[in-house]
Coordinates of N, CA and C and ligand atoms in Angstrom, one line a residue:
X1 N -73.1 116.8 -60.1 CA -73.2 118.1 -60.8 C -72.4 118.0 -62.1
X2 N -73.0 118.5 -63.1 CA -72.4 118.5 -64.4 C -72.3 119.9 -65.0
X3 N -71.3 120.2 -65.8 CA -71.1 121.5 -66.3 C -71.2 121.5 -67.9
X4 N -72.2 122.3 -68.3 CA -72.5 122.4 -69.8 C -72.1 123.8 -70.2
X5 N -71.1 124.0 -71.1 CA -70.7 125.3 -71.5 C -71.2 125.6 -72.9
X6 N -71.6 126.8 -73.2 CA -71.9 127.2 -74.5 C -70.8 128.2 -74.9
X7 N -70.0 127.9 -76.0 CA -68.8 128.6 -76.2 C -68.5 128.6 -77.7
X8 N -67.3 129.1 -78.1 CA -66.9 129.1 -79.5 C -66.2 130.4 -79.8
X9 N -65.5 130.4 -81.0 CA -64.7 131.5 -81.4 C -65.6 132.7 -81.9
X10 N -66.7 132.4 -82.6 CA -67.4 133.4 -83.2 C -68.4 134.1 -82.3
X11 N -68.5 135.4 -82.6 CA -69.5 136.2 -81.8 C -70.8 136.3 -82.6
X12 N -71.9 136.5 -81.8 CA -73.2 136.8 -82.4 C -73.8 135.6 -83.1
X13 N -73.5 134.4 -82.7 CA -74.0 133.2 -83.4 C -75.1 132.4 -82.6
X14 N -75.4 133.0 -81.4 CA -76.5 132.4 -80.7 C -76.1 131.7 -79.4
X15 N -74.9 131.9 -78.9 CA -74.4 131.3 -77.7 C -75.3 131.6 -76.5
X16 N -75.5 132.9 -76.3 CA -76.3 133.4 -75.1 C -77.7 132.9 -75.2
X17 N -78.3 133.0 -76.4 CA -79.7 132.6 -76.5 C -79.8 131.1 -76.2
X18 N -78.8 130.3 -76.6 CA -78.8 128.9 -76.3 C -78.7 128.7 -74.8
X19 N -77.7 129.3 -74.2 CA -77.4 129.1 -72.8 C -78.7 129.4 -71.9
X20 N -79.4 130.5 -72.3 CA -80.5 130.9 -71.5 C -81.7 129.9 -71.7
X21 N -81.9 129.5 -72.9 CA -83.0 128.5 -73.2 C -82.7 127.1 -72.6
X22 N -81.5 126.7 -72.7 CA -81.1 125.4 -72.1 C -81.2 125.5 -70.5
X23 N -80.8 126.6 -70.0 CA -81.0 126.8 -68.5 C -82.4 126.7 -68.1
X24 N -83.3 127.4 -68.9 CA -84.7 127.3 -68.6 C -85.3 125.9 -68.7
X25 N -84.8 125.2 -69.7 CA -85.3 123.8 -69.9 C -84.8 122.9 -68.7
X26 N -83.6 123.1 -68.3 CA -83.0 122.3 -67.2 C -83.9 122.6 -66.0
X27 N -84.1 123.8 -65.7 CA -84.8 124.2 -64.5 C -86.2 123.7 -64.5
X28 N -86.9 123.9 -65.6 CA -88.3 123.5 -65.6 C -88.5 122.0 -65.6
X29 N -87.4 121.2 -65.9 CA -87.5 119.8 -65.8 C -87.2 119.4 -64.3
X30 N -86.9 120.4 -63.5 CA -86.8 120.1 -62.0 C -85.3 120.0 -61.6
X31 N -84.4 120.2 -62.5 CA -82.9 120.1 -62.1 C -82.6 121.5 -61.4
X32 N -81.8 121.4 -60.3 CA -81.3 122.6 -59.7 C -80.3 123.2 -60.6
X33 N -80.6 124.3 -61.2 CA -79.7 124.9 -62.3 C -79.1 126.2 -61.9
X34 N -77.8 126.3 -62.3 CA -77.1 127.6 -62.1 C -76.6 128.0 -63.4
X35 N -77.0 129.2 -63.9 CA -76.5 129.8 -65.1 C -75.5 130.8 -64.7
X36 N -74.2 130.7 -65.2 CA -73.2 131.6 -64.9 C -72.9 132.4 -66.1
X37 N -73.2 133.7 -66.0 CA -72.9 134.6 -67.1 C -71.4 135.1 -67.1
X38 N -70.6 134.5 -67.9 CA -69.2 134.8 -67.9 C -68.8 135.9 -68.9
X39 N -69.8 136.6 -69.5 CA -69.5 137.6 -70.5 C -69.8 139.0 -69.9
X40 N -68.8 139.9 -69.9 CA -69.0 141.2 -69.4 C -70.2 142.0 -70.1
X41 N -70.5 141.5 -71.3 CA -71.7 142.1 -72.0 C -73.0 141.9 -71.2
X42 N -73.0 140.8 -70.4 CA -74.2 140.6 -69.6 C -75.5 140.3 -70.3
X43 N -75.4 139.7 -71.5 CA -76.6 139.4 -72.3 C -77.5 138.4 -71.7
X44 N -76.9 137.3 -71.1 CA -77.7 136.3 -70.4 C -78.4 136.9 -69.2
X45 N -77.7 137.7 -68.5 CA -78.3 138.4 -67.3 C -79.5 139.2 -67.8
X46 N -79.3 139.9 -68.9 CA -80.4 140.8 -69.4 C -81.6 140.0 -69.9
X47 N -81.3 138.9 -70.6 CA -82.4 138.0 -71.2 C -83.3 137.4 -70.1
X48 N -82.7 137.3 -68.9 CA -83.5 136.8 -67.8 C -84.0 137.9 -66.9
X49 N -83.9 139.1 -67.4 CA -84.5 140.3 -66.7 C -83.9 140.5 -65.3
X50 N -82.6 140.2 -65.2 CA -81.9 140.4 -63.9 C -81.1 141.6 -63.9
X51 N -80.8 142.2 -62.7 CA -80.0 143.4 -62.6 C -78.5 143.0 -63.0
X52 N -77.9 143.8 -63.8 CA -76.5 143.5 -64.2 C -75.5 144.0 -63.1
X53 N -75.5 143.2 -62.1 CA -74.6 143.6 -60.9 C -74.1 142.3 -60.3
X54 N -72.8 142.1 -60.4 CA -72.1 141.0 -59.8 C -71.6 141.5 -58.4
X55 N -72.2 141.0 -57.4 CA -71.8 141.4 -56.0 C -70.3 141.2 -55.7
X56 N -69.6 142.3 -55.4 CA -68.2 142.2 -55.0 C -67.3 142.2 -56.2
X57 N -67.8 142.0 -57.4 CA -67.0 142.1 -58.7 C -66.3 140.8 -59.1
X58 N -65.8 140.8 -60.3 CA -65.2 139.6 -60.9 C -63.9 139.2 -60.2
X59 N -63.1 140.2 -59.8 CA -61.8 139.9 -59.3 C -61.9 139.2 -57.9
X60 N -62.9 139.6 -57.1 CA -63.1 139.0 -55.8 C -63.6 137.6 -56.0
X61 N -64.6 137.4 -56.9 CA -65.2 136.1 -57.2 C -64.1 135.1 -57.6
X62 N -63.3 135.4 -58.6 CA -62.3 134.5 -59.1 C -61.2 134.3 -58.2
X63 N -60.9 135.3 -57.3 CA -59.8 135.3 -56.4 C -60.2 134.4 -55.1
X64 N -61.4 133.9 -55.1 CA -61.8 133.1 -54.0 C -62.4 133.8 -52.8
X65 N -63.0 134.9 -53.1 CA -63.7 135.7 -52.0 C -64.7 134.8 -51.3
X66 N -65.0 135.1 -50.1 CA -65.8 134.2 -49.3 C -67.2 133.9 -49.9
X67 N -67.7 132.7 -49.8 CA -69.1 132.4 -50.2 C -69.2 131.8 -51.6
X68 N -68.1 132.0 -52.4 CA -68.1 131.4 -53.8 C -69.3 131.8 -54.6
X69 N -69.7 130.9 -55.5 CA -70.8 131.3 -56.4 C -72.2 131.5 -55.7
X70 N -72.4 130.7 -54.6 CA -73.6 130.8 -53.9 C -73.9 132.2 -53.4
X71 N -72.8 132.9 -53.0 CA -72.9 134.2 -52.4 C -73.3 135.3 -53.4
X72 N -73.0 135.0 -54.7 CA -73.3 136.0 -55.7 C -74.5 135.6 -56.7
X73 N -75.0 134.4 -56.5 CA -76.1 133.9 -57.3 C -77.4 134.6 -57.0
X74 N -78.2 134.8 -58.0 CA -79.5 135.5 -57.8 C -80.6 134.5 -58.2
X75 N -81.7 134.6 -57.5 CA -82.8 133.7 -58.0 C -83.5 134.4 -59.2
X76 N -84.0 133.6 -60.1 CA -84.6 134.2 -61.3 C -86.1 134.0 -61.2
X77 N -86.9 134.4 -62.2 CA -88.3 134.2 -62.2 C -88.7 132.8 -62.4
X78 N -87.7 132.0 -62.8 CA -88.0 130.5 -63.2 C -87.6 129.7 -62.0
X79 N -88.5 128.9 -61.5 CA -88.2 128.0 -60.4 C -87.0 127.1 -60.7
X80 N -86.2 126.9 -59.7 CA -85.0 126.1 -59.7 C -83.8 126.7 -60.6
X81 N -84.0 127.9 -61.1 CA -83.0 128.6 -61.8 C -82.3 129.7 -61.1
X82 N -81.1 129.6 -60.8 CA -80.3 130.7 -60.2 C -79.3 131.2 -61.2
X83 N -78.9 132.4 -61.1 CA -78.1 133.0 -62.1 C -76.9 133.8 -61.4
X84 N -75.7 133.6 -61.9 CA -74.6 134.4 -61.5 C -74.5 135.5 -62.5
X85 N -75.0 136.7 -62.2 CA -75.1 137.8 -63.2 C -73.7 138.4 -63.6
X86 N -73.7 139.1 -64.7 CA -72.5 139.7 -65.1 C -72.7 141.2 -65.2
X87 N -71.6 141.9 -64.8 CA -71.5 143.4 -65.1 C -70.1 143.6 -65.7
X88 N -69.7 144.8 -65.9 CA -68.4 145.0 -66.6 C -67.2 144.5 -65.8
X89 N -67.4 144.3 -64.5 CA -66.3 143.8 -63.7 C -65.9 142.3 -64.1
X90 N -66.8 141.6 -64.8 CA -66.5 140.3 -65.2 C -65.2 140.2 -66.1
X91 N -64.9 141.3 -66.7 CA -63.6 141.3 -67.5 C -62.4 141.1 -66.7
X92 N -62.5 141.3 -65.4 CA -61.4 141.1 -64.4 C -61.1 139.6 -64.3
X93 N -62.1 138.8 -64.5 CA -61.9 137.3 -64.5 C -60.9 136.9 -65.6
X94 N -61.1 137.5 -66.8 CA -60.2 137.2 -67.9 C -58.8 137.7 -67.5
X95 N -58.7 138.9 -66.9 CA -57.4 139.5 -66.6 C -56.7 138.6 -65.6
X96 N -57.4 138.1 -64.6 CA -56.7 137.3 -63.6 C -56.3 135.9 -64.2
X97 N -57.2 135.3 -64.9 CA -56.9 134.0 -65.4 C -55.8 134.0 -66.5
X98 N -55.7 135.1 -67.2 CA -54.6 135.2 -68.2 C -53.2 135.3 -67.7
X99 N -53.1 135.6 -66.4 CA -51.8 135.6 -65.8 C -51.6 134.5 -64.7
X100 N -52.6 133.6 -64.8 CA -52.5 132.4 -63.8 C -51.9 131.2 -64.6
X101 N -51.0 130.5 -64.0 CA -50.3 129.4 -64.6 C -51.3 128.3 -65.0
X102 N -52.3 128.0 -64.1 CA -53.3 127.0 -64.3 C -54.7 127.6 -64.3
X103 N -55.1 128.3 -65.4 CA -56.4 129.0 -65.3 C -57.6 128.2 -64.9
X104 N -57.5 126.9 -65.1 CA -58.7 126.1 -64.8 C -58.9 126.0 -63.3
X105 N -57.8 126.1 -62.5 CA -57.9 125.9 -61.1 C -58.9 126.7 -60.3
X106 N -58.9 128.0 -60.5 CA -59.9 128.8 -59.7 C -61.3 128.5 -60.1
X107 N -61.5 128.2 -61.4 CA -62.8 127.9 -61.9 C -63.3 126.6 -61.3
X108 N -62.4 125.6 -61.3 CA -62.8 124.3 -60.8 C -63.2 124.4 -59.3
X109 N -62.4 125.2 -58.6 CA -62.7 125.4 -57.2 C -64.1 126.0 -57.0
X110 N -64.4 127.0 -57.7 CA -65.7 127.7 -57.6 C -66.8 126.7 -57.9
X111 N -66.6 125.9 -59.0 CA -67.7 125.0 -59.4 C -67.8 123.9 -58.4
X112 N -66.7 123.4 -57.8 CA -66.8 122.4 -56.8 C -67.7 122.8 -55.6
X113 N -67.7 124.1 -55.3 CA -68.5 124.7 -54.2 C -70.0 124.6 -54.5
X114 N -70.4 124.3 -55.7 CA -71.8 124.2 -56.0 C -72.4 122.8 -56.0
X115 N -71.5 121.8 -55.7 CA -71.9 120.4 -55.8 C -73.1 120.0 -55.0
X116 N -73.3 120.5 -53.8 CA -74.4 120.1 -53.0 C -75.7 120.9 -53.4
X117 N -75.6 122.0 -54.2 CA -76.8 122.8 -54.4 C -77.2 122.9 -55.8
X118 N -76.4 122.4 -56.8 CA -76.8 122.5 -58.2 C -76.6 121.1 -58.8
X119 N -77.5 120.8 -59.7 CA -77.4 119.5 -60.5 C -76.7 119.8 -61.8
X120 N -76.9 121.0 -62.3 CA -76.2 121.4 -63.5 C -75.8 122.9 -63.5
X121 N -74.6 123.1 -64.0 CA -74.2 124.5 -64.1 C -74.0 124.8 -65.6
X122 N -74.6 125.8 -66.1 CA -74.5 126.2 -67.5 C -73.7 127.5 -67.6
X123 N -72.7 127.4 -68.5 CA -71.8 128.6 -68.6 C -72.0 129.3 -69.9
X124 N -72.3 130.6 -69.9 CA -72.4 131.4 -71.1 C -71.1 132.1 -71.3
X125 N -70.3 131.7 -72.3 CA -69.0 132.3 -72.5 C -69.0 133.5 -73.4
X126 N -68.0 134.3 -73.2 CA -67.7 135.4 -74.2 C -67.1 134.8 -75.5
X127 N -67.3 135.4 -76.6 CA -66.7 134.8 -77.9 C -65.2 135.0 -77.8
X128 N -64.5 134.2 -78.6 CA -63.0 134.3 -78.7 C -62.3 133.2 -78.1
X129 N -61.0 133.3 -78.3 CA -60.1 132.3 -77.7 C -59.3 133.0 -76.6
X130 N -59.8 132.8 -75.3 CA -59.3 133.5 -74.2 C -58.9 132.6 -73.1
X131 N -58.4 133.2 -72.0 CA -58.1 132.4 -70.8 C -59.3 131.8 -70.2
X132 N -60.4 132.6 -70.3 CA -61.7 132.2 -69.7 C -62.2 130.9 -70.5
X133 N -62.1 131.0 -71.8 CA -62.6 129.9 -72.6 C -61.6 128.6 -72.4
X134 N -60.4 128.9 -72.3 CA -59.4 127.8 -72.0 C -59.8 127.1 -70.7
X135 N -60.0 127.9 -69.6 CA -60.4 127.4 -68.3 C -61.7 126.6 -68.4
X136 N -62.7 127.2 -69.0 CA -64.0 126.6 -69.2 C -63.9 125.2 -69.8
X137 N -63.1 125.2 -70.9 CA -62.9 123.9 -71.7 C -62.4 122.8 -70.8
X138 N -61.5 123.2 -69.8 CA -60.9 122.2 -68.9 C -61.9 121.7 -67.9
X139 N -62.9 122.5 -67.6 CA -63.8 122.0 -66.5 C -65.1 121.5 -66.9
X140 N -65.5 121.8 -68.2 CA -66.8 121.4 -68.7 C -66.9 119.9 -69.0
X141 N -68.1 119.4 -68.9 CA -68.4 118.0 -69.4 C -68.7 118.0 -70.9
X142 N -69.3 119.1 -71.3 CA -69.6 119.2 -72.8 C -69.5 120.7 -73.2
X143 N -68.9 120.9 -74.4 CA -68.8 122.2 -75.0 C -69.8 122.3 -76.2
X144 N -70.8 123.1 -76.0 CA -71.8 123.3 -77.1 C -71.3 124.4 -77.9
X145 N -71.1 124.2 -79.2 CA -70.6 125.3 -80.0 C -71.6 125.6 -81.2
X146 N -72.3 126.7 -81.1 CA -73.2 127.0 -82.2 C -72.4 127.4 -83.5
X147 N -72.9 126.9 -84.6 CA -72.3 127.2 -85.9 C -73.3 127.6 -86.9
X148 N -73.2 128.8 -87.4 CA -74.2 129.3 -88.4 C -73.7 128.7 -89.7
X149 N -74.6 128.0 -90.4 CA -74.1 127.2 -91.6 C -73.7 128.1 -92.8
X150 N -72.6 128.8 -92.6 CA -71.9 129.6 -93.7 C -70.5 129.2 -93.7
X151 N -69.8 129.4 -94.8 CA -68.4 128.9 -94.9 C -67.5 129.4 -93.8
X152 N -67.5 130.7 -93.5 CA -66.6 131.3 -92.5 C -66.7 130.7 -91.1
X153 N -67.8 130.7 -90.5 CA -68.0 130.1 -89.1 C -67.5 128.7 -89.1
X154 N -67.7 128.0 -90.2 CA -67.4 126.6 -90.3 C -65.9 126.4 -90.0
X155 N -65.1 127.4 -90.6 CA -63.6 127.3 -90.4 C -63.3 127.7 -89.0
X156 N -64.1 128.7 -88.4 CA -63.9 129.1 -87.0 C -64.0 127.9 -86.1
X157 N -64.8 126.9 -86.4 CA -64.9 125.8 -85.6 C -63.6 125.0 -85.5
X158 N -63.0 124.9 -86.7 CA -61.7 124.2 -86.8 C -60.6 124.9 -85.9
X159 N -60.7 126.3 -86.0 CA -59.7 127.1 -85.2 C -59.9 126.8 -83.7
X160 N -61.2 126.7 -83.4 CA -61.6 126.5 -82.0 C -61.0 125.1 -81.5
X161 N -61.2 124.1 -82.3 CA -60.7 122.8 -81.8 C -59.2 122.8 -81.8
X162 N -58.5 123.5 -82.8 CA -57.1 123.6 -82.7 C -56.6 124.3 -81.4
X163 N -57.3 125.3 -81.0 CA -57.0 126.0 -79.8 C -57.1 125.1 -78.6
X164 N -58.1 124.2 -78.5 CA -58.2 123.3 -77.4 C -57.0 122.3 -77.4
X165 N -56.6 121.9 -78.6 CA -55.5 121.0 -78.6 C -54.2 121.7 -78.2
X166 N -54.0 122.9 -78.8 CA -52.8 123.6 -78.4 C -52.6 123.9 -77.0
X167 N -53.7 124.3 -76.3 CA -53.7 124.6 -74.9 C -53.8 123.4 -74.0
X168 N -54.1 122.3 -74.7 CA -54.3 121.0 -74.0 C -55.4 121.2 -72.9
X169 N -56.4 122.0 -73.2 CA -57.4 122.3 -72.2 C -58.5 121.2 -72.2
X170 N -58.8 120.7 -73.4 CA -59.9 119.7 -73.4 C -59.7 118.7 -74.6
X171 N -60.3 117.6 -74.4 CA -60.3 116.6 -75.5 C -61.3 117.1 -76.5
X172 N -60.9 117.0 -77.8 CA -61.9 117.4 -78.9 C -63.2 116.5 -78.7
X173 N -63.1 115.4 -78.0 CA -64.3 114.6 -77.9 C -65.5 115.3 -77.1
X174 N -65.2 116.3 -76.3 CA -66.3 116.9 -75.6 C -66.9 118.1 -76.4
X175 N -66.3 118.4 -77.5 CA -66.8 119.5 -78.4 C -68.1 119.0 -79.1
X176 N -69.2 119.7 -78.9 CA -70.4 119.3 -79.5 C -71.0 120.4 -80.3
X177 N -70.6 120.6 -81.6 CA -71.1 121.6 -82.4 C -72.5 121.4 -82.9
X178 N -73.3 122.4 -83.1 CA -74.6 122.2 -83.6 C -74.9 123.4 -84.5
X179 N -75.9 123.2 -85.4 CA -76.3 124.3 -86.3 C -77.1 125.3 -85.6
X180 N -76.8 126.6 -85.8 CA -77.5 127.7 -85.2 C -78.0 128.7 -86.2
X181 N -79.1 129.3 -86.0 CA -79.6 130.4 -86.8 C -79.7 130.0 -88.3
X182 N -80.2 128.8 -88.5 CA -80.3 128.3 -89.9 C -81.5 128.9 -90.6
X183 N -81.4 129.4 -91.8 CA -82.5 129.9 -92.6 C -82.4 129.1 -93.9
X184 N -83.3 128.0 -94.0 CA -83.2 127.1 -95.1 C -83.7 127.7 -96.4
X185 N -84.2 129.0 -96.4 CA -84.5 129.7 -97.6 C -83.2 130.1 -98.3
X186 N -82.2 130.2 -97.6 CA -80.9 130.6 -98.2 C -80.1 129.4 -98.7
X187 N -79.8 129.5 -100.1 CA -79.1 128.3 -100.7 C -77.8 128.0 -99.9
X188 N -77.1 129.0 -99.5 CA -75.8 128.7 -98.8 C -76.0 128.0 -97.5
X189 N -77.1 128.3 -96.8 CA -77.3 127.5 -95.6 C -77.7 126.1 -95.9
X190 N -78.5 125.9 -96.9 CA -78.9 124.5 -97.3 C -77.7 123.7 -97.7
X191 N -76.8 124.4 -98.5 CA -75.6 123.7 -99.0 C -74.6 123.3 -97.8
X192 N -74.4 124.3 -96.9 CA -73.5 124.0 -95.8 C -74.1 123.0 -94.9
X193 N -75.4 123.0 -94.7 CA -76.1 122.0 -93.8 C -75.8 120.6 -94.4
X194 N -76.0 120.5 -95.7 CA -75.7 119.2 -96.3 C -74.3 118.7 -96.1
X195 N -73.4 119.7 -96.3 CA -71.9 119.4 -96.1 C -71.7 119.0 -94.6
X196 N -72.3 119.7 -93.7 CA -72.1 119.3 -92.2 C -72.6 117.9 -92.0
X197 N -73.8 117.6 -92.5 CA -74.4 116.2 -92.3 C -73.5 115.2 -92.9
X198 N -72.8 115.5 -94.0 CA -72.0 114.5 -94.7 C -70.7 114.3 -93.8
X199 N -70.2 115.4 -93.3 CA -68.9 115.4 -92.5 C -69.1 114.7 -91.2
X200 N -70.3 114.9 -90.6 CA -70.6 114.2 -89.3 C -70.0 115.0 -88.2
X201 N -70.2 114.5 -86.9 CA -69.7 115.1 -85.8 C -70.5 116.2 -85.2
X202 N -71.6 116.6 -85.8 CA -72.5 117.6 -85.3 C -73.7 117.0 -84.5
X203 N -74.2 117.7 -83.6 CA -75.4 117.2 -82.9 C -76.5 117.3 -84.0
X204 N -77.6 116.6 -83.7 CA -78.8 116.6 -84.6 C -79.6 117.9 -84.6
X205 N -79.6 118.5 -83.5 CA -80.5 119.7 -83.3 C -80.0 120.8 -84.3
X206 N -80.9 121.6 -84.9 CA -80.5 122.7 -85.7 C -81.5 123.9 -85.3
X207 N -81.0 124.9 -84.6 CA -81.8 126.0 -84.2 C -82.1 126.9 -85.3
X208 N -83.4 127.1 -85.7 CA -83.6 128.0 -86.8 C -83.5 129.5 -86.5
X209 N -83.2 130.2 -87.5 CA -83.3 131.7 -87.5 C -84.8 132.0 -87.2
X210 N -85.1 132.6 -86.1 CA -86.5 132.7 -85.6 C -86.8 134.1 -85.0
X211 N -87.9 134.6 -85.4 CA -88.2 136.0 -84.8 C -88.6 135.8 -83.3
X212 N -89.1 134.6 -82.9 CA -89.4 134.4 -81.5 C -88.1 134.5 -80.7
X213 N -87.0 133.9 -81.2 CA -85.7 134.0 -80.5 C -85.2 135.4 -80.4
X214 N -85.3 136.1 -81.6 CA -84.9 137.5 -81.6 C -85.6 138.4 -80.6
X215 N -86.9 138.1 -80.4 CA -87.7 138.9 -79.5 C -87.3 138.7 -78.0
X216 N -86.5 137.7 -77.7 CA -86.1 137.5 -76.3 C -85.4 138.8 -75.8
X217 N -84.8 139.5 -76.7 CA -84.1 140.8 -76.3 C -85.0 141.8 -75.8
X218 N -86.3 141.7 -76.3 CA -87.3 142.7 -75.8 C -88.1 142.1 -74.6
X219 N -88.5 140.8 -74.8 CA -89.4 140.3 -73.8 C -88.7 139.8 -72.5
X220 N -87.4 139.5 -72.6 CA -86.6 139.0 -71.5 C -87.1 137.8 -70.9
X221 N -87.7 136.9 -71.7 CA -88.2 135.6 -71.3 C -87.7 134.6 -72.3
X222 N -87.1 133.4 -71.8 CA -86.7 132.4 -72.8 C -87.8 131.9 -73.7
X223 N -87.5 131.7 -74.9 CA -88.5 131.3 -75.9 C -89.1 129.9 -75.6
X224 N -88.4 129.1 -74.9 CA -89.0 127.8 -74.5 C -90.1 128.0 -73.5
X225 N -90.2 129.1 -72.9 CA -91.3 129.4 -72.0 C -92.3 130.3 -72.7
X226 N -91.9 131.4 -73.4 CA -92.8 132.3 -74.0 C -93.5 131.7 -75.3
X227 N -92.8 130.9 -76.0 CA -93.3 130.3 -77.3 C -92.9 128.8 -77.4
X228 N -93.5 128.0 -76.4 CA -93.0 126.6 -76.4 C -93.4 125.8 -77.6
X229 N -94.4 126.3 -78.4 CA -94.8 125.5 -79.6 C -94.0 125.9 -80.8
X230 N -93.1 126.9 -80.7 CA -92.3 127.3 -81.9 C -91.3 126.3 -82.3
X231 N -90.9 126.3 -83.5 CA -89.9 125.4 -84.0 C -88.6 125.6 -83.2
X232 N -88.2 126.8 -82.9 CA -87.0 127.1 -82.2 C -87.0 126.4 -80.8
X233 N -88.2 126.5 -80.1 CA -88.3 125.9 -78.8 C -88.1 124.3 -78.9
X234 N -88.7 123.8 -80.0 CA -88.6 122.3 -80.2 C -87.1 121.9 -80.4
X235 N -86.4 122.8 -81.2 CA -85.0 122.4 -81.4 C -84.1 122.6 -80.2
X236 N -84.4 123.6 -79.4 CA -83.7 123.8 -78.1 C -84.0 122.6 -77.2
X237 N -85.2 122.0 -77.2 CA -85.5 120.8 -76.4 C -84.7 119.7 -76.9
X238 N -84.6 119.5 -78.2 CA -83.8 118.5 -78.8 C -82.3 118.6 -78.4
X239 N -81.8 119.9 -78.5 CA -80.4 120.2 -78.2 C -80.2 119.8 -76.7
X240 N -81.1 120.2 -75.8 CA -81.0 119.9 -74.4 C -80.9 118.4 -74.2
X241 N -81.8 117.6 -74.9 CA -81.7 116.2 -74.7 C -80.4 115.6 -75.1
X242 N -79.8 116.1 -76.2 CA -78.5 115.7 -76.7 C -77.4 116.1 -75.7
X243 N -77.5 117.3 -75.2 CA -76.5 117.8 -74.3 C -76.5 117.0 -72.9
X244 N -77.7 116.7 -72.4 CA -77.8 115.9 -71.2 C -77.1 114.6 -71.4
X245 N -77.4 114.0 -72.5 CA -76.8 112.7 -72.8 C -75.3 112.7 -72.8
X246 N -74.7 113.8 -73.5 CA -73.3 113.9 -73.6 C -72.7 114.2 -72.3
X247 N -73.4 115.0 -71.4 CA -72.8 115.4 -70.2 C -73.0 114.4 -69.1
X248 N -73.7 113.3 -69.4 CA -74.0 112.3 -68.4 C -74.9 112.7 -67.3
X249 N -75.9 113.5 -67.7 CA -76.9 114.0 -66.7 C -78.1 113.0 -66.6
Ligands
ATP1 N1 -82.1 131.4 -83.5 C1 -82.1 132.8 -83.6 N2 -82.9 133.4 -84.5 C2 -82.9 134.7 -84.6 N3 -82.1 135.6 -83.9 C3 -81.3 135.0 -83.0 C4 -81.2 133.6 -82.9 N4 -80.2 133.3 -81.9 C5 -79.8 134.5 -81.6 N5 -80.4 135.5 -82.2 C6 -80.1 137.0 -82.1 O1 -78.8 137.2 -82.6 C7 -78.1 138.1 -81.8 C8 -76.9 137.4 -81.2 O2 -77.4 136.3 -80.4 P1 -76.7 135.8 -79.0 O3 -76.5 137.0 -78.1 O4 -77.4 134.7 -78.5 O5 -75.3 135.4 -79.7 P2 -73.9 135.2 -78.9 O6 -73.1 134.2 -79.7 O7 -74.1 134.9 -77.5 O8 -73.2 136.6 -79.1 P3 -71.9 137.2 -78.4 O9 -70.8 136.4 -79.1 O10 -71.9 138.6 -78.7 O11 -72.0 136.8 -77.0 C9 -79.1 138.6 -80.7 O12 -79.7 139.8 -81.1 C10 -80.1 137.5 -80.7 O13 -81.4 137.9 -80.3
MG2 MG1 -73.3 135.9 -75.8

């Protein structure tokens, strides 16, 4: 079992859209996939048309309530894809982890419980530098970080890697940034893309700004399924291929 997290400091940069599409790709390739929505916003839950209800609540789950992730996971419309949905009680996970000396421990224990039933667990993280993100960084095999090619988010990536070093939660080696929501009609996006390619360290996939992805909020179906021929779907497939290689899947 491998853990792929979609995370980062910036909000609204495509983390959830990425997590949902990669989870769909993993599942349709036949991997037993668990998508864990760790954001109280519940956007990943919504995008897969599931009820925003976490059975027993966040505090019970992270506190080691009986049954672990299997007891709260829901089947989705996609074969082989199960989802741990989010409701507002998920913010209790942050509260509990922020006062825990080793925040990774409860998360590691929950993930270990899925070893026999899942091939891959995909984590959709809330934005920001939090105890949840620190714990996720400690347990994940790869951290996918979407970066919109504009100067400010670029700096946010450096703050994010500083945070991992300060908290000693993860080696910067597992950080895998990729370009997200690129619109090459914008000179600044083209310029920053060139800068990124020169600097190196980014994955090759670049998810375009795409109306098909934006429509996921209405259709509640991953774009890799609703519009598999779109450029966005092709880039998500490329991203998944790179992520599986990094994660050792
Ligand atoms: N490639 C894309 N093209 C166009 N719109 C996109 C794309 N990716 C995401 N969006 C839209 O941008 C908004 C934010 O996307 P998303 O929820 O995936 O980001 P996020 O990083 O998870 O946000 P948050 O930090 O709030 O969790 C959504 O309305 C989504 O539909
Ligand atoms: Mg999100």
